[in-house]
Short mmCIF file of C-alpha atoms and ligand atoms in Angstrom, two decimals:
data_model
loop_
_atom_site.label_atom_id
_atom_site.label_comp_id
_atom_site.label_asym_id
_atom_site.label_seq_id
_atom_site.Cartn_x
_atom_site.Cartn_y
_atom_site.Cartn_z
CA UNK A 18 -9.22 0.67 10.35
CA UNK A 19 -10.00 -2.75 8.78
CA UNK A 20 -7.02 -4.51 7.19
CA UNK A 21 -7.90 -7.56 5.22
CA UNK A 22 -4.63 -9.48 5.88
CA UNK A 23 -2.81 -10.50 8.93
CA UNK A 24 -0.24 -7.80 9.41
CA UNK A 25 2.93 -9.49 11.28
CA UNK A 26 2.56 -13.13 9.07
CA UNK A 27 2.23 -10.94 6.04
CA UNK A 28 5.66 -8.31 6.62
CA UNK A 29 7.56 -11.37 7.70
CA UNK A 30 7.12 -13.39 4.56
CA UNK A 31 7.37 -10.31 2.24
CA UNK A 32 10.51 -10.51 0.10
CA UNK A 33 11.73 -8.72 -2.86
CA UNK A 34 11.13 -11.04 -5.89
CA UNK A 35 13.24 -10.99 -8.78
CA UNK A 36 12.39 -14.01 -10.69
CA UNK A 37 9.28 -14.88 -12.02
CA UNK A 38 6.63 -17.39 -13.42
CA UNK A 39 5.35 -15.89 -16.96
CA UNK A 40 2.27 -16.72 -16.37
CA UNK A 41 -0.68 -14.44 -15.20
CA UNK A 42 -2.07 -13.66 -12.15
CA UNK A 43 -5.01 -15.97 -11.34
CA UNK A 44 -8.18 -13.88 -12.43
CA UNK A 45 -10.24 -13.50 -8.83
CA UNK A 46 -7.18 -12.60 -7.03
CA UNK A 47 -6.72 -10.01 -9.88
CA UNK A 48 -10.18 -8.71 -9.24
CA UNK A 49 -9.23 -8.43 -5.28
CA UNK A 50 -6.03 -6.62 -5.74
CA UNK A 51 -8.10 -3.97 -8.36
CA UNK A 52 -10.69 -3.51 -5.53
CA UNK A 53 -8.32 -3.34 -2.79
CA UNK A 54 -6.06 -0.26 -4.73
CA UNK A 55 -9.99 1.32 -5.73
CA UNK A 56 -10.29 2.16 -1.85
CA UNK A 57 -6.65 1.68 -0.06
CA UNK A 58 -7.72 1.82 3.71
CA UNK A 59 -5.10 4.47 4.47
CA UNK A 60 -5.44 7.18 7.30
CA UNK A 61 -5.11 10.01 5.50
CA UNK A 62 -5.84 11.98 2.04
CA UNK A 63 -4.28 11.27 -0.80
CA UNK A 64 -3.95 11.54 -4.46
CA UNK A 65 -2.47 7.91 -5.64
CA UNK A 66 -3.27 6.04 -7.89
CA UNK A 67 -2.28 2.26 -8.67
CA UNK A 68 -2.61 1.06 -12.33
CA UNK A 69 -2.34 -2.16 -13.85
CA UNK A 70 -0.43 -2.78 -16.60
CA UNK A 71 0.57 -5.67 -18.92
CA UNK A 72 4.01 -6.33 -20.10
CA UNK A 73 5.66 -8.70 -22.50
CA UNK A 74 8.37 -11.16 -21.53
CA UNK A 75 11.34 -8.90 -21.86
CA UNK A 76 14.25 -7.68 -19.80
CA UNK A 77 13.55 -4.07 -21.21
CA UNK A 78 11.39 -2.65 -18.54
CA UNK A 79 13.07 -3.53 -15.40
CA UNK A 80 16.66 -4.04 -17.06
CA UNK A 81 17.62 -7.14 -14.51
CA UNK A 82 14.99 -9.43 -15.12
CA UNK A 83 11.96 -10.32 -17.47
CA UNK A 84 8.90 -8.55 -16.96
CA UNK A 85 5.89 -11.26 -15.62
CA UNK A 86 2.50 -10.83 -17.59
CA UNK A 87 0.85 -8.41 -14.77
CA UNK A 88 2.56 -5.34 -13.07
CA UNK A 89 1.49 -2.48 -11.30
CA UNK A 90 2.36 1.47 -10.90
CA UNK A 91 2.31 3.82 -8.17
CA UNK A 92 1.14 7.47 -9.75
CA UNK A 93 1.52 10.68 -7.64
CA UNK A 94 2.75 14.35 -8.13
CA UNK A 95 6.24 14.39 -7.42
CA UNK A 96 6.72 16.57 -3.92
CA UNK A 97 8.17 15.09 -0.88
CA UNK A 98 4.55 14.81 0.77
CA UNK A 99 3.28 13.36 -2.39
CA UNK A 100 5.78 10.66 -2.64
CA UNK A 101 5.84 9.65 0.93
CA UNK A 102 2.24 9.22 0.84
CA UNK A 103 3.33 6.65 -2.34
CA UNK A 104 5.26 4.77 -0.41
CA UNK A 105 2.85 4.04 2.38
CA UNK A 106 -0.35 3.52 0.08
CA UNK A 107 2.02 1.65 -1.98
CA UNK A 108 3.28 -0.83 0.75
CA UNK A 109 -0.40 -1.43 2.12
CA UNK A 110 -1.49 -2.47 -1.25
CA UNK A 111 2.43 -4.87 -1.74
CA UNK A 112 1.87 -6.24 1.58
CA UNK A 113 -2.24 -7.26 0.27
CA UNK A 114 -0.56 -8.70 -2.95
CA UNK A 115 1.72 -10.83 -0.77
CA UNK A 116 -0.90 -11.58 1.59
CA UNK A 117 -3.10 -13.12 -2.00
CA UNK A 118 0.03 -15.40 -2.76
CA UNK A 119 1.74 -13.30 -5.02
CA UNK A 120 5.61 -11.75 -5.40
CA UNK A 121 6.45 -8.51 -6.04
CA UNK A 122 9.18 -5.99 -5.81
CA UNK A 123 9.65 -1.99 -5.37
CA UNK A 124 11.35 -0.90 -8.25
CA UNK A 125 12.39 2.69 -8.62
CA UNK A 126 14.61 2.41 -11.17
CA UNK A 127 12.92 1.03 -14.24
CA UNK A 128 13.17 2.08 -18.07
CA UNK A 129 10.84 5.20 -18.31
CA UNK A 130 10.31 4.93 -21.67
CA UNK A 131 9.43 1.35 -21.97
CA UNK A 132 6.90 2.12 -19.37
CA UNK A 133 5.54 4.81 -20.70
CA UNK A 134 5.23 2.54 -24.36
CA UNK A 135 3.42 -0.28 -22.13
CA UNK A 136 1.41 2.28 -19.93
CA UNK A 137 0.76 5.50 -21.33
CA UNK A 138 0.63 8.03 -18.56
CA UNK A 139 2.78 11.48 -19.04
CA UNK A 140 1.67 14.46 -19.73
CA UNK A 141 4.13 15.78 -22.08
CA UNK A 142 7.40 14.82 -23.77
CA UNK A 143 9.69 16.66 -21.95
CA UNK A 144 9.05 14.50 -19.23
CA UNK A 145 10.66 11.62 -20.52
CA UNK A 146 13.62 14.11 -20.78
CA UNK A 147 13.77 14.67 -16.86
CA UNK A 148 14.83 10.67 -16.29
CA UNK A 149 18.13 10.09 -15.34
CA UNK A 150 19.73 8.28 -18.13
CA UNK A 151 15.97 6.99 -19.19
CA UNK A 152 15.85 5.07 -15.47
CA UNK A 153 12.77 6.15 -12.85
CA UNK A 154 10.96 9.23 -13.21
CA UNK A 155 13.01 12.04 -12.52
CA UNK A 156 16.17 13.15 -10.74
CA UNK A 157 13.97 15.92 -8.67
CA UNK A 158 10.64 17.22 -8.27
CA UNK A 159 8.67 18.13 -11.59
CA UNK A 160 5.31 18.56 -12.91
CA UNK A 161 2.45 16.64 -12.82
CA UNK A 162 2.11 13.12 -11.85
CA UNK A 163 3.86 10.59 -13.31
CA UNK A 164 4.55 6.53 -12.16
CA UNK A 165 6.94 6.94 -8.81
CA UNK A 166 7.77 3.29 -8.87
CA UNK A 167 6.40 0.28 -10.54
CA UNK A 168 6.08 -3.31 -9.07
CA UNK A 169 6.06 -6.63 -11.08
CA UNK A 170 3.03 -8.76 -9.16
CA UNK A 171 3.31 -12.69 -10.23
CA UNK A 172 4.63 -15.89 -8.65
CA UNK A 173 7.56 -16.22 -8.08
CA UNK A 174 10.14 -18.87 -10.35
CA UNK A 175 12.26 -20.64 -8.02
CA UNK A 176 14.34 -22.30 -10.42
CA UNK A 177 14.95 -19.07 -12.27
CA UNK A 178 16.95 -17.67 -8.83
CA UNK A 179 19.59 -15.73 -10.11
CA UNK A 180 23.38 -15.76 -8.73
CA UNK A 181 22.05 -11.76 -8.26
CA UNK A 182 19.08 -12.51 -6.21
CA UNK A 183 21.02 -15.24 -4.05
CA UNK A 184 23.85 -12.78 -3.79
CA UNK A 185 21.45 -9.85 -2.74
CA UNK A 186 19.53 -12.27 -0.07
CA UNK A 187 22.51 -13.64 1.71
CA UNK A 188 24.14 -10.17 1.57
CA UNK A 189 21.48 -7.25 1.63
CA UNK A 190 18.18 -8.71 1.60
CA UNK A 191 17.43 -9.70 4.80
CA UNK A 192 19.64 -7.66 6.81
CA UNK A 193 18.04 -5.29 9.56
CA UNK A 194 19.30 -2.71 11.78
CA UNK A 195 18.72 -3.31 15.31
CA UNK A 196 15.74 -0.93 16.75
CA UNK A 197 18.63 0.66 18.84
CA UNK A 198 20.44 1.96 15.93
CA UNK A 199 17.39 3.90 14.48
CA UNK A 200 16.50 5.69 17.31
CA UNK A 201 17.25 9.36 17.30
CA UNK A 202 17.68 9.85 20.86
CA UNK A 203 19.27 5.74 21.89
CA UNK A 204 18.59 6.41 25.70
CA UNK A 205 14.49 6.21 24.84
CA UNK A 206 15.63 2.32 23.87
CA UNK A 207 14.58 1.03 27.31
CA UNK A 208 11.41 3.41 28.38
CA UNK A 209 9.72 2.32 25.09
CA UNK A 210 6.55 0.74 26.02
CA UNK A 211 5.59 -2.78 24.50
CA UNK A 212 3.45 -1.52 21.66
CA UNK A 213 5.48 1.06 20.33
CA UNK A 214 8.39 -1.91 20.53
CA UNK A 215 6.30 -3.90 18.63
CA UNK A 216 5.16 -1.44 15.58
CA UNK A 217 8.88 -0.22 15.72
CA UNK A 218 10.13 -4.06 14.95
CA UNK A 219 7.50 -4.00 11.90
CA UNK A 220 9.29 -0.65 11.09
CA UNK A 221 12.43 -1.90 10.90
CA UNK A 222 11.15 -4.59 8.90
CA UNK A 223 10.32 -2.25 5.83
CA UNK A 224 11.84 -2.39 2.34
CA UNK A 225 14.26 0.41 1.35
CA UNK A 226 16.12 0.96 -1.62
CA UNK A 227 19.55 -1.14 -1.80
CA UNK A 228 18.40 -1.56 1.83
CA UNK A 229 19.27 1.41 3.07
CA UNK A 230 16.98 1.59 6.47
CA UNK A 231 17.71 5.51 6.22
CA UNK A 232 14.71 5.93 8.26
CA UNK A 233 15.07 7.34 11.97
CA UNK A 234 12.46 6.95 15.03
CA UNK A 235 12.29 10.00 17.86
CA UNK A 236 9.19 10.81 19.99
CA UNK A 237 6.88 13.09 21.53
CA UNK A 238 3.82 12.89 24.06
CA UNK A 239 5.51 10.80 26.44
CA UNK A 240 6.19 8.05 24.02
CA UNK A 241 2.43 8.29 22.71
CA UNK A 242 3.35 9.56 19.42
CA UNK A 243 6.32 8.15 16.96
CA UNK A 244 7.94 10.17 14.71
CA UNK A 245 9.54 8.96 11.11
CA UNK A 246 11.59 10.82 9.20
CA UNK A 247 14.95 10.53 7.08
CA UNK A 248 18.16 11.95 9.62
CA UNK A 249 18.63 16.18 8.22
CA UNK A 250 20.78 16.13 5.26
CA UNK A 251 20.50 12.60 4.66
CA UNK A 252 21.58 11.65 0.55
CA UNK A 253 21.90 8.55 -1.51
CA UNK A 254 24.10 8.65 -3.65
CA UNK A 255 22.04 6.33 -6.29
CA UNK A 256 18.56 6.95 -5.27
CA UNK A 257 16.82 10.25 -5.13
CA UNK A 258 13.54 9.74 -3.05
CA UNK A 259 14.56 7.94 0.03
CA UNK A 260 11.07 10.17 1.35
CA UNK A 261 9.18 7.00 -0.71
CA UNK A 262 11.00 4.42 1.58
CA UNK A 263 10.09 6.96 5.06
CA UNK A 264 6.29 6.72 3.88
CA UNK A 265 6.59 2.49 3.58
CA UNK A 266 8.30 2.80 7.16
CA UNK A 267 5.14 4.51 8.24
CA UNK A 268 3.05 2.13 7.12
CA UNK A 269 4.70 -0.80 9.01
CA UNK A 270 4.86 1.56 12.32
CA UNK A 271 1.32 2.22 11.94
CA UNK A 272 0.47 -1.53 11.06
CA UNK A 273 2.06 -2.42 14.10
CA UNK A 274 -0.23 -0.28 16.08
CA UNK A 275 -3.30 -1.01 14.48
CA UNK A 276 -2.22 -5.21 15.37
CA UNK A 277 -2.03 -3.85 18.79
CA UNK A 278 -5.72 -2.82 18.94
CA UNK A 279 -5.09 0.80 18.72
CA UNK A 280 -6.44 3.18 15.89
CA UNK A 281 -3.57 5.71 15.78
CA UNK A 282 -3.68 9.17 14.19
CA UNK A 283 -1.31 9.85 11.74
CA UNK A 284 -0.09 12.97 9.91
CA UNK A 285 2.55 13.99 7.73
CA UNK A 286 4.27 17.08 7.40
CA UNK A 287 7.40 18.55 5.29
CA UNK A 288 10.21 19.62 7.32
CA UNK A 289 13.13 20.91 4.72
CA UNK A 290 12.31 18.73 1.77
CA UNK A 291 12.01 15.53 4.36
CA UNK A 292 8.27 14.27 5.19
CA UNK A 293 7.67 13.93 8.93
CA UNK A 294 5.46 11.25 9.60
CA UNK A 295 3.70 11.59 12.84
CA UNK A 296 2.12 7.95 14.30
CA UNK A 297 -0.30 8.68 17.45
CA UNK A 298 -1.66 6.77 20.19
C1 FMN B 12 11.52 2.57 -3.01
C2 FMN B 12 12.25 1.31 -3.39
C3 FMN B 12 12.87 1.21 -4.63
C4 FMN B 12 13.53 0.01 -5.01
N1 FMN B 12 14.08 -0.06 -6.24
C5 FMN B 12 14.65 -1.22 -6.65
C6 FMN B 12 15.17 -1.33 -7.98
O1 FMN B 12 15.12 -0.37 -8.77
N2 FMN B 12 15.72 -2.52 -8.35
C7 FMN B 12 15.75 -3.60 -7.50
O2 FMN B 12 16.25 -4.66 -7.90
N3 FMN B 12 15.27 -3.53 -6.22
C8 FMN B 12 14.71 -2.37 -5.79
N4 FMN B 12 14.18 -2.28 -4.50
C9 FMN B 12 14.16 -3.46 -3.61
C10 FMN B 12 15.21 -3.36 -2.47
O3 FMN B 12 16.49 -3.67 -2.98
C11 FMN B 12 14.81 -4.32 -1.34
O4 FMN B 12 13.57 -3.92 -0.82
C12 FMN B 12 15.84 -4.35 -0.19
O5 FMN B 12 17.08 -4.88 -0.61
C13 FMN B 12 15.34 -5.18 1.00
O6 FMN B 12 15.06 -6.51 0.60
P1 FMN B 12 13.62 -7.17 0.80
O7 FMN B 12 12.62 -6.29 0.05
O8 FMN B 12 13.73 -8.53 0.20
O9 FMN B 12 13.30 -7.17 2.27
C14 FMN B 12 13.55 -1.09 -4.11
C15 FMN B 12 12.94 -0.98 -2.86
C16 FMN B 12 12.29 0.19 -2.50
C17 FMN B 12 11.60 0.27 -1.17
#
């Protein structure tokens, strides 16, 4: 697989961005990003699709900041499978945007209705109805597609740094668990061989909701193959698809590989309403 940025440089500068320039994004690299989310060089089949959207400069869409001119949104049926895959076509095409200059941020909770005003994209009325409160898409699964999460892509306003965002960097941000403490089994910590270190530090490296790192690595094959999932049972109290944050972990674990040299297999599966990602040597 060919990926058209350099994959550690590009996870270790990505950072949620929640202030903004209002100006737009520079016409070629808009071109790139539309051609990039066209093909998304992802190993496996899928259904997403990323569209562009325009927005005005208002706080009404994203309800903690003003929207930048340009924005995208991540469209998918609403099953766990469906979502995961989201996540990790989602992330590959975040991680090109940051790898063009830009900013962005994963939101999931956003003002449906304002969305659906700036981006018309549901299939009926009732499923504004199935928002929580009018925020994100849906408490559950429902019908159809719909936008699973949306992403402002601009550049980013230093000055504009709010207390929030300084807050949330010193705090949450850029806090990571230890590979250790998202390991299933802990004892595997010192067989793992150097590779599967290496894609498992990009792992760990992956944006969650409120950072939650609820993702968990076990393994099969003699350490050939890594497995991501979500622990059994695992909730969140204030977000509902934590399976979108397991498919963005994926993509970093597989990243990693693929900057190792290898081309690994990958698969997903549902296991009890969590998707089972399955990264191969
Ligand atoms: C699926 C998903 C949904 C998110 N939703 C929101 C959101 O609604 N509002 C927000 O301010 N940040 C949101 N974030 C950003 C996270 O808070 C952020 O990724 C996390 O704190 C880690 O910080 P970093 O991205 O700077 O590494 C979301 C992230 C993900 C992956």
């Amino acid at each position: 697989m060919n990926i058209p940025f350099p994959i550690k440089s590009t996870i270790d500068a990505r950072r949620s961005t929640r202030s903004y320039k209002m100006t737009e994004v520079d016409a070629e690299i808009m071109k790139s990003l539309k051609a990039f989310a066209e093909f998304l060089p992802v190993p496996f089949e899928h259904d997403v699709l990323i569209r562009f959207f325009k927005a005005r400069e208002t706080k009404t869409l994203y309800m903690t900041m003003k929207s930048p001119p340009d924005n995208a949104a991540f469209i998918a049926k609403t099953d766990p499978l469906s979502i995961s895959k989201t996540g990790f076509a989602g992330e590959l095409f975040i991680l090109f945007a940051q790898s063009k200059g830009l900013s962005t941020c994963w939101y999931g909770h956003y003002k449906l209705a304002e969305l659906e005003r700036l981006m018309p994209h549901l299939e009926n009325a009732e499923q504004l109805k199935g928002s929580k409160m009018g925020y994100g898409y849906s408490k559950g699964e429902c019908s159809g597609k719909r936008a699973i999460c949306v992403t402002p892509l601009g550049y980013h306003e230093e000055n504009g740094l709010r207390l929030l965002d300084r807050v949330m960097k010193k705090t949450v941000s850029f806090k990571r668990k230890e590979i250790k403490e998202l390991l299933t089994d802990p004892h595997d910590f010192v067989k793992l061989p150097d590779d599967i270190l290496y894609a498992l530090d990009l792992g760990r490296k992956a944006p969650s909701a409120m950072n939650s790192q609820m993702w968990r690595f076990a393994f099969e094959d003699h350490f050939n193959t890594i497995a991501v999932s979500m622990p059994p049972g695992y909730k969140h109290l204030k977000w509902e698809h934590p399976n979108v944050d397991i498919g963005i972990c994926a993509c970093h674990v597989w990243l990693g590989l693929v900057d190792k040299g290898h081309d690994p297999k990958v698969s997903v599966n549902e296991d009890g309403g969590r998707a089972f990602w399955r990264i191969s040597l």
